[in-house]
Amino acid sequence: MMDRSITEGVDCISSMPDVILHHILSFIPIGLAIRSSTLSKRWRHVWCETPRLDFRGYHPMATARDINQTLISYKSPKITSFHLCVIVWVPKLEPQINNWIEFAVSRNVEQLFLSFGCRVNHATYRFPNSFFNSSSLQNLHVDFITGIPGCTVSWKSLRSMTLGHCFQSLDDVLSGCPVLETLTLVHSLDLSKSPTLTILKINRRLYCWPTPGSIKIVAPHLRYLDLLNTHETCTLVDVSSLTKAKLDIRIWGDPYRYHYYSDDEKADFLRLENMLLKMLAQLRNVELLTFETTFLQIISVAELRGVSFPMLKVQTLTLHTMIARSVTPGITRLLQSSPALKKLIVYATEPKSIDDKDLDEYLDSEGMNLDQYWRPKCDGFPTSSNLRFKYATWYLKLVASFIEWLLKNVETLETLVVVFEYLCCSDDATWFEELLRMLPTLSNNNNVSIILR
């Protein structure tokens, strides 16, 4: 029998308690939440107490009045999350922005996300003092912080902070965050006086302006380090407590092409190579390591050039990589330098890093014979350009060969996980079923558990 509430068109959602409706409205921008007030009398004032205010996408000069009116009508004594994105910076808007930030702080905001676009004048803008003195703030995401004379930071509950630029001493900021655990930023730093900080993420593309220079990390208490989109010189001075690290090396400009036509570009590649090898030496005691395709390509060239590698104590190694020629020498060396490796996780990704042709050109410019150096160490794997358009049978053979090749290069491995993020033959899924049937033969001479996803 059909439910009577359905046949009679009863509005089940409106009958829910306010706390549930507030939770539902918290998932959409506040502008859309306000529109719900037109649904019925029941909805007229529901939005006024939703715990989340999201003003992302607003053009401030056109909607400052709307934001002000929204805050005047807002009734909740507590804001769990406040998002403000200023797309175009207008100096005369600064007092308004200060008022909005002060409003969020006055309502005991827990999560504060502030983005001011690319044309903000960092030298002149100053946050209101209340911004630096919030006992409720737990998660902060802000493009930059500028200091105010006589104002100290007091974020006693802050556990996570994402920061683009800090134009005052970062030590002054961190000293006011006694329980900070996770920091994401783009600057060099000394975290030796921050014993509670255990997670550090450095993202060089979080913001729309590049900040060239070097990164020096002194962080003896860190447990997890994530270097994302890093291409400037990075020196790990002290990361002695690390147990987990991820290196995602990118190159500014077009991520799909990188040309080595000039001496400066060749010097830049050598700088990256030296940097990564020094970082590996600092990470030699880390138990969980994650590397991306560009990293593997750069250390592949180092392997072809005969550069020595440090021995690693990694037990779980994760690789996000295409199955192509330009990564195999580096993977080989990593596996052979990891005598304690127990688990290997490989994410098969699409070919979108340094083009193999550019690596060939670089090696040729160094006077290295391509056939002599590539062929013995790539086991017939295709170049990245030849990986894109192939048939299912070909891809099946490629994956099978790749798995067999991995197993040949490890002795202590217990588990191999292969995750297919990129399928160049997605029109025919039968190859995956066939690969599953082949697994027993692939691991015949190994006590390795193979998992495909």
Tab-separated table of C-alpha atoms in Angstrom, residues 149-405:
chain	number	residue	atom	x	y	z
A	149	PRO	CA	52.037	46.762	16.370
A	150	GLY	CA	51.156	45.910	19.929
A	151	CYS	CA	48.811	43.081	18.969
A	152	THR	CA	49.729	39.521	19.887
A	153	VAL	CA	48.194	36.324	18.545
A	154	SER	CA	46.011	34.313	20.897
A	155	TRP	CA	44.424	31.330	19.142
A	156	LYS	CA	44.277	28.948	22.073
A	157	SER	CA	41.994	26.395	20.374
A	158	LEU	CA	43.499	26.506	16.865
A	159	ARG	CA	44.431	23.022	15.647
A	160	SER	CA	44.701	23.520	11.869
A	161	MET	CA	45.963	26.534	9.892
A	162	THR	CA	46.436	27.126	6.176
A	163	LEU	CA	48.478	30.256	5.494
A	164	GLY	CA	49.653	31.741	2.212
A	165	HIS	CA	51.969	34.490	3.413
A	166	CYS	CA	53.075	35.763	6.785
A	167	PHE	CA	54.357	39.335	6.802
A	168	GLN	CA	55.132	39.283	10.493
A	169	SER	CA	57.347	36.814	12.308
A	170	LEU	CA	55.910	33.331	11.947
A	171	ASP	CA	57.311	32.601	15.403
A	172	ASP	CA	54.999	35.288	16.797
A	173	VAL	CA	52.041	33.580	15.121
A	174	LEU	CA	52.949	30.065	16.230
A	175	SER	CA	53.632	31.176	19.797
A	176	GLY	CA	49.953	32.090	20.051
A	177	CYS	CA	48.822	28.633	18.858
A	178	PRO	CA	49.701	26.275	21.731
A	179	VAL	CA	47.703	23.284	20.416
A	180	LEU	CA	48.336	23.666	16.659
A	181	GLU	CA	48.650	20.243	15.002
A	182	THR	CA	48.410	20.849	11.232
A	183	LEU	CA	50.008	23.682	9.278
A	184	THR	CA	49.729	24.256	5.520
A	185	LEU	CA	51.778	27.118	4.100
A	186	VAL	CA	54.210	28.297	1.411
A	187	HIS	CA	57.113	29.649	3.446
A	188	SER	CA	60.311	28.384	4.988
A	189	LEU	CA	60.026	27.980	8.709
A	190	ASP	CA	61.462	26.878	12.013
A	191	LEU	CA	59.026	24.737	13.970
A	192	SER	CA	61.454	23.585	16.641
A	193	LYS	CA	59.481	25.503	19.284
A	194	SER	CA	56.119	23.995	18.285
A	195	PRO	CA	56.061	20.554	19.927
A	196	THR	CA	52.333	19.945	19.334
A	197	LEU	CA	52.590	20.521	15.579
A	198	THR	CA	52.766	17.056	14.005
A	199	ILE	CA	51.470	17.637	10.443
A	200	LEU	CA	52.980	20.090	7.948
A	201	LYS	CA	51.672	20.635	4.409
A	202	ILE	CA	53.437	23.024	2.064
A	203	ASN	CA	51.524	23.827	-1.109
A	204	ARG	CA	53.242	26.151	-3.582
A	205	ARG	CA	50.080	26.569	-5.673
A	206	LEU	CA	47.529	27.279	-2.986
A	207	TYR	CA	47.499	30.888	-4.110
A	208	CYS	CA	47.552	32.699	-7.410
A	209	TRP	CA	50.926	34.402	-7.049
A	210	PRO	CA	54.209	32.429	-7.149
A	211	THR	CA	56.677	32.995	-4.323
A	212	PRO	CA	60.116	32.011	-5.614
A	213	GLY	CA	62.850	31.210	-3.192
A	214	SER	CA	64.058	28.404	-0.998
A	215	ILE	CA	62.311	26.459	1.721
A	216	LYS	CA	64.188	25.388	4.828
A	217	ILE	CA	62.358	23.159	7.253
A	218	VAL	CA	63.458	22.765	10.848
A	219	ALA	CA	60.744	20.618	12.396
A	220	PRO	CA	62.071	18.001	14.825
A	221	HIS	CA	58.580	17.208	16.187
A	222	LEU	CA	56.832	16.585	12.855
A	223	ARG	CA	55.270	13.202	12.207
A	224	TYR	CA	53.843	13.845	8.704
A	225	LEU	CA	55.250	16.062	5.940
A	226	ASP	CA	53.415	16.780	2.670
A	227	LEU	CA	55.278	18.824	0.040
A	228	LEU	CA	52.787	19.621	-2.712
A	229	ASN	CA	53.632	21.331	-6.025
A	230	THR	CA	57.099	22.136	-4.739
A	231	HIS	CA	59.738	23.190	-7.220
A	232	GLU	CA	61.869	25.709	-5.337
A	233	THR	CA	64.914	24.469	-3.465
A	234	CYS	CA	63.739	22.673	-0.356
A	235	THR	CA	66.129	21.737	2.419
A	236	LEU	CA	65.059	19.388	5.182
A	237	VAL	CA	67.288	20.553	8.006
A	238	ASP	CA	65.737	18.521	10.833
A	239	VAL	CA	62.774	16.169	10.382
A	240	SER	CA	64.081	13.495	12.686
A	241	SER	CA	60.668	12.415	14.050
A	242	LEU	CA	58.976	11.858	10.692
A	243	THR	CA	57.138	8.601	10.155
A	244	LYS	CA	55.235	9.591	6.999
A	245	ALA	CA	56.111	11.849	4.054
A	246	LYS	CA	54.756	12.707	0.610
A	247	LEU	CA	56.680	14.460	-2.168
A	248	ASP	CA	54.727	15.870	-5.101
A	249	ILE	CA	57.240	17.741	-7.239
A	250	ARG	CA	55.844	20.002	-9.944
A	251	ILE	CA	57.348	22.435	-12.431
A	252	TRP	CA	55.940	25.910	-12.954
A	253	GLY	CA	54.277	26.607	-16.270
A	254	ASP	CA	52.638	24.009	-18.479
A	255	PRO	CA	52.551	20.779	-16.434
A	256	TYR	CA	52.467	18.658	-19.577
A	257	ARG	CA	55.578	20.001	-21.268
A	258	TYR	CA	58.968	21.048	-19.964
A	259	HIS	CA	61.668	21.963	-22.492
A	260	TYR	CA	65.402	21.755	-21.880
A	261	TYR	CA	66.565	24.106	-24.585
A	262	SER	CA	68.724	26.435	-22.477
A	263	ASP	CA	71.575	26.073	-20.018
A	264	ASP	CA	69.394	27.668	-17.347
A	265	GLU	CA	66.715	25.014	-17.792
A	266	LYS	CA	69.272	22.218	-17.666
A	267	ALA	CA	70.735	23.739	-14.515
A	268	ASP	CA	67.220	23.886	-13.048
A	269	PHE	CA	66.738	20.178	-13.708
A	270	LEU	CA	70.064	19.356	-12.058
A	271	ARG	CA	69.056	21.501	-9.086
A	272	LEU	CA	65.833	19.525	-8.711
A	273	GLU	CA	67.738	16.263	-9.010
A	274	ASN	CA	70.231	17.245	-6.310
A	275	MET	CA	67.429	18.536	-4.093
A	276	LEU	CA	65.447	15.301	-4.302
A	277	LEU	CA	68.424	13.092	-3.572
A	278	LYS	CA	69.304	15.188	-0.505
A	279	MET	CA	65.690	15.009	0.630
A	280	LEU	CA	65.716	11.230	0.224
A	281	ALA	CA	68.755	11.088	2.482
A	282	GLN	CA	66.845	13.048	5.143
A	283	LEU	CA	63.858	10.708	4.717
A	284	ARG	CA	65.852	7.498	4.952
A	285	ASN	CA	64.299	6.546	8.323
A	286	VAL	CA	60.678	7.295	7.350
A	287	GLU	CA	58.420	4.237	7.320
A	288	LEU	CA	55.683	5.486	4.935
A	289	LEU	CA	56.691	7.329	1.755
A	290	THR	CA	54.618	8.595	-1.186
A	291	PHE	CA	56.060	9.830	-4.494
A	292	GLU	CA	54.514	11.245	-7.665
A	293	THR	CA	55.369	10.816	-11.361
A	294	THR	CA	57.633	13.863	-11.776
A	295	PHE	CA	59.704	12.798	-8.782
A	296	LEU	CA	60.120	9.333	-10.298
A	297	GLN	CA	61.134	10.786	-13.677
A	298	ILE	CA	63.765	13.048	-12.135
A	299	ILE	CA	65.354	10.276	-10.074
A	300	SER	CA	65.161	8.020	-13.151
A	301	VAL	CA	67.498	10.413	-14.939
A	302	ALA	CA	69.741	10.422	-11.860
A	303	GLU	CA	69.820	6.621	-12.001
A	304	LEU	CA	70.751	6.681	-15.696
A	305	ARG	CA	73.557	9.097	-14.870
A	306	GLY	CA	74.905	6.697	-12.249
A	307	VAL	CA	74.188	8.872	-9.210
A	308	SER	CA	74.234	6.996	-5.899
A	309	PHE	CA	71.033	6.641	-3.837
A	310	PRO	CA	70.639	6.460	-0.047
A	311	MET	CA	69.335	3.285	1.550
A	312	LEU	CA	65.804	3.647	2.916
A	313	LYS	CA	63.959	2.063	5.839
A	314	VAL	CA	60.564	2.533	4.237
A	315	GLN	CA	58.053	-0.238	4.944
A	316	THR	CA	55.082	1.091	2.946
A	317	LEU	CA	55.799	2.814	-0.360
A	318	THR	CA	53.077	4.511	-2.435
A	319	LEU	CA	53.690	5.535	-6.050
A	320	HIS	CA	51.339	7.673	-8.145
A	321	THR	CA	52.726	6.991	-11.591
A	322	MET	CA	52.025	6.219	-15.212
A	323	ILE	CA	53.260	2.868	-16.530
A	324	ALA	CA	55.883	4.269	-18.867
A	325	ARG	CA	59.550	4.121	-19.739
A	326	SER	CA	60.618	7.346	-18.055
A	327	VAL	CA	59.757	6.213	-14.508
A	328	THR	CA	61.083	2.656	-14.509
A	329	PRO	CA	64.777	3.353	-13.712
A	330	GLY	CA	63.764	5.465	-10.718
A	331	ILE	CA	61.277	2.897	-9.437
A	332	THR	CA	63.881	0.158	-9.830
A	333	ARG	CA	66.388	2.075	-7.762
A	334	LEU	CA	63.809	2.944	-5.089
A	335	LEU	CA	62.810	-0.707	-4.699
A	336	GLN	CA	66.374	-1.929	-4.593
A	337	SER	CA	67.203	0.727	-1.985
A	338	SER	CA	64.334	-0.353	0.286
A	339	PRO	CA	65.342	-3.672	1.859
A	340	ALA	CA	62.631	-3.438	4.567
A	341	LEU	CA	59.740	-2.833	2.164
A	342	LYS	CA	56.620	-4.815	3.071
A	343	LYS	CA	53.817	-3.079	1.173
A	344	LEU	CA	53.857	-1.403	-2.231
A	345	ILE	CA	50.856	0.622	-3.438
A	346	VAL	CA	50.834	1.764	-7.065
A	347	TYR	CA	48.248	4.195	-8.438
A	348	ALA	CA	48.311	3.885	-12.232
A	349	THR	CA	47.673	7.467	-13.356
A	350	GLU	CA	47.339	9.214	-16.694
A	351	PRO	CA	50.522	10.355	-18.502
A	352	LYS	CA	50.761	14.040	-17.605
A	353	SER	CA	54.178	15.013	-16.381
A	354	ILE	CA	57.496	15.745	-18.099
A	355	ASP	CA	57.208	14.476	-21.655
A	356	ASP	CA	59.589	11.638	-22.521
A	357	LYS	CA	60.781	13.580	-25.561
A	358	ASP	CA	61.970	16.389	-23.305
A	359	LEU	CA	63.844	13.928	-21.121
A	360	ASP	CA	65.437	12.471	-24.256
A	361	GLU	CA	66.477	15.950	-25.345
A	362	TYR	CA	67.972	16.658	-21.929
A	363	LEU	CA	69.969	13.411	-21.900
A	364	ASP	CA	71.113	14.036	-25.472
A	365	SER	CA	72.314	17.515	-24.503
A	366	GLU	CA	74.399	15.844	-21.787
A	367	GLY	CA	76.069	13.652	-24.423
A	368	MET	CA	74.345	10.441	-23.347
A	369	ASN	CA	73.409	7.815	-25.935
A	370	LEU	CA	69.657	7.288	-25.532
A	371	ASP	CA	69.567	3.640	-26.622
A	372	GLN	CA	72.546	2.815	-24.467
A	373	TYR	CA	71.055	4.295	-21.303
A	374	TRP	CA	67.282	3.806	-21.666
A	375	ARG	CA	66.969	0.374	-23.245
A	376	PRO	CA	68.683	-1.791	-20.590
A	377	LYS	CA	66.594	-0.311	-17.749
A	378	CYS	CA	63.101	0.189	-19.128
A	379	ASP	CA	62.225	-3.431	-20.089
A	380	GLY	CA	60.322	-2.413	-23.209
A	381	PHE	CA	57.810	-0.107	-21.462
A	382	PRO	CA	56.245	2.506	-23.777
A	383	THR	CA	56.936	6.223	-23.758
A	384	SER	CA	54.280	8.476	-22.259
A	385	SER	CA	53.096	9.595	-25.708
A	386	ASN	CA	52.579	5.970	-26.794
A	387	LEU	CA	50.622	5.136	-23.659
A	388	ARG	CA	47.497	7.074	-24.578
A	389	PHE	CA	45.707	5.213	-27.360
A	390	LYS	CA	45.987	1.444	-27.212
A	391	TYR	CA	43.721	-1.582	-27.316
A	392	ALA	CA	42.580	-3.576	-24.304
A	393	THR	CA	44.733	-6.606	-25.119
A	394	TRP	CA	47.822	-4.419	-25.334
A	395	TYR	CA	47.030	-2.749	-22.009
A	396	LEU	CA	46.460	-6.139	-20.382
A	397	LYS	CA	49.926	-7.265	-21.431
A	398	LEU	CA	51.404	-3.952	-20.282
A	399	VAL	CA	49.887	-4.186	-16.795
A	400	ALA	CA	50.833	-7.838	-16.442
A	401	SER	CA	54.413	-7.078	-17.473
A	402	PHE	CA	54.500	-4.163	-15.033
A	403	ILE	CA	53.371	-6.338	-12.113
A	404	GLU	CA	55.891	-9.055	-12.974
A	405	TRP	CA	58.614	-6.435	-13.271
